[in-house]
Amino acid sequence: MLIGINVVVWAKREYGGDHGRVLHHRLSYMSLREGRYWTLVTHIFHHADGLHLLMNSFTLYFVGGTLSFLAPGRLLFLYLASGIAGGLAHVSANMLLPRKRNSSLFSRQREYVIGCSGSVCGLLAYTCLTAPHMKVMIFPIPIPVSIGFIFTALMGFEATMMIYPELMGNSEIAHASHLGGAAMGGILWSVV
């Protein structure tokens, strides 16, 4: 259902002439300052392009499938709470990380955030804490690897890229959002 909502929102924007409206649905410091609090949720369902949607949907499909034991309402809560936490982490990091002087590269990520990757990272954290020794295959490597190892490596990578974005050419990936979503997934796992 969540993948379907993401696809419908993306298709409406991409093919329905709704390109300008995404400005009213992405999360940023300014959107919150201007009172557009709905962007805390709407940013989760908007994606930059088809590849962004495909990557998030692919990961959501596999990670979400491992959480089929959760009641649908609980899964939705985990998804939304992780997405909101990820978005707030991105906005906070963008405000707190200093800009580098005398460089064309900036430590700050782009000002706004869109996409469900914070939500997906929250689901991944919940999965890893529930079954840390579960083995998964990562395409194209046909070797089973512990999901806990993959998660630990991924979060280490995300933290490094958030602090040193120039290592990846200052990409527009919202690393703080991934970390914030994962943190919320861990918090919700510990209290449930």
PDB file of N, CA and C in Angstrom, residues 93-101 105-108 163:
ATOM      1  N   ALA A  93      20.296  19.147  10.805  1.00  0.00           N
ATOM      2  CA  ALA A  93      21.689  19.057  10.355  1.00  0.00           C
ATOM      3  C   ALA A  93      22.009  20.179   9.375  1.00  0.00           C
ATOM      4  N   ASN A  94      21.049  20.516   8.530  1.00  0.00           N
ATOM      5  CA  ASN A  94      21.270  21.586   7.558  1.00  0.00           C
ATOM      6  C   ASN A  94      21.476  22.924   8.253  1.00  0.00           C
ATOM      7  N   MET A  95      20.825  23.105   9.380  1.00  0.00           N
ATOM      8  CA  MET A  95      20.972  24.353  10.126  1.00  0.00           C
ATOM      9  C   MET A  95      22.254  24.360  10.965  1.00  0.00           C
ATOM     10  N   LEU A  96      22.656  23.193  11.471  1.00  0.00           N
ATOM     11  CA  LEU A  96      23.755  23.129  12.423  1.00  0.00           C
ATOM     12  C   LEU A  96      25.133  22.938  11.802  1.00  0.00           C
ATOM     13  N   LEU A  97      25.207  22.226  10.672  1.00  0.00           N
ATOM     14  CA  LEU A  97      26.518  21.993  10.067  1.00  0.00           C
ATOM     15  C   LEU A  97      27.012  23.267   9.390  1.00  0.00           C
ATOM     16  N   PRO A  98      28.219  23.665   9.683  1.00  0.00           N
ATOM     17  CA  PRO A  98      28.734  24.918   9.109  1.00  0.00           C
ATOM     18  C   PRO A  98      29.056  24.776   7.627  1.00  0.00           C
ATOM     19  N   ARG A  99      28.949  25.878   6.914  1.00  0.00           N
ATOM     20  CA  ARG A  99      29.380  25.901   5.520  1.00  0.00           C
ATOM     21  C   ARG A  99      30.890  26.045   5.499  1.00  0.00           C
ATOM     22  N   LYS A 100      31.508  25.375   4.546  1.00  0.00           N
ATOM     23  CA  LYS A 100      32.962  25.498   4.418  1.00  0.00           C
ATOM     24  C   LYS A 100      33.301  26.781   3.699  1.00  0.00           C
ATOM     25  N   ARG A 101      34.287  27.453   4.184  1.00  0.00           N
ATOM     26  CA  ARG A 101      34.766  28.694   3.574  1.00  0.00           C
ATOM     27  C   ARG A 101      35.799  28.370   2.497  1.00  0.00           C
ATOM     28  N   LEU A 105      32.469  23.458  -2.342  1.00  0.00           N
ATOM     29  CA  LEU A 105      31.737  22.367  -1.714  1.00  0.00           C
ATOM     30  C   LEU A 105      31.238  22.820  -0.351  1.00  0.00           C
ATOM     31  N   PHE A 106      30.056  22.403   0.002  1.00  0.00           N
ATOM     32  CA  PHE A 106      29.447  22.802   1.268  1.00  0.00           C
ATOM     33  C   PHE A 106      29.205  21.587   2.135  1.00  0.00           C
ATOM     34  N   SER A 107      29.336  21.749   3.442  1.00  0.00           N
ATOM     35  CA  SER A 107      29.018  20.674   4.365  1.00  0.00           C
ATOM     36  C   SER A 107      27.515  20.490   4.485  1.00  0.00           C
ATOM     37  N   ARG A 108      26.777  21.535   4.242  1.00  0.00           N
ATOM     38  CA  ARG A 108      25.322  21.424   4.329  1.00  0.00           C
ATOM     39  C   ARG A 108      24.779  20.647   3.145  1.00  0.00           C
ATOM     40  N   ILE A 163      28.997  14.137   7.463  1.00  0.00           N
ATOM     41  CA  ILE A 163      30.050  15.016   7.973  1.00  0.00           C
ATOM     42  C   ILE A 163      31.002  15.457   6.863  1.00  0.00           C
TER      43      ILE A 163
END
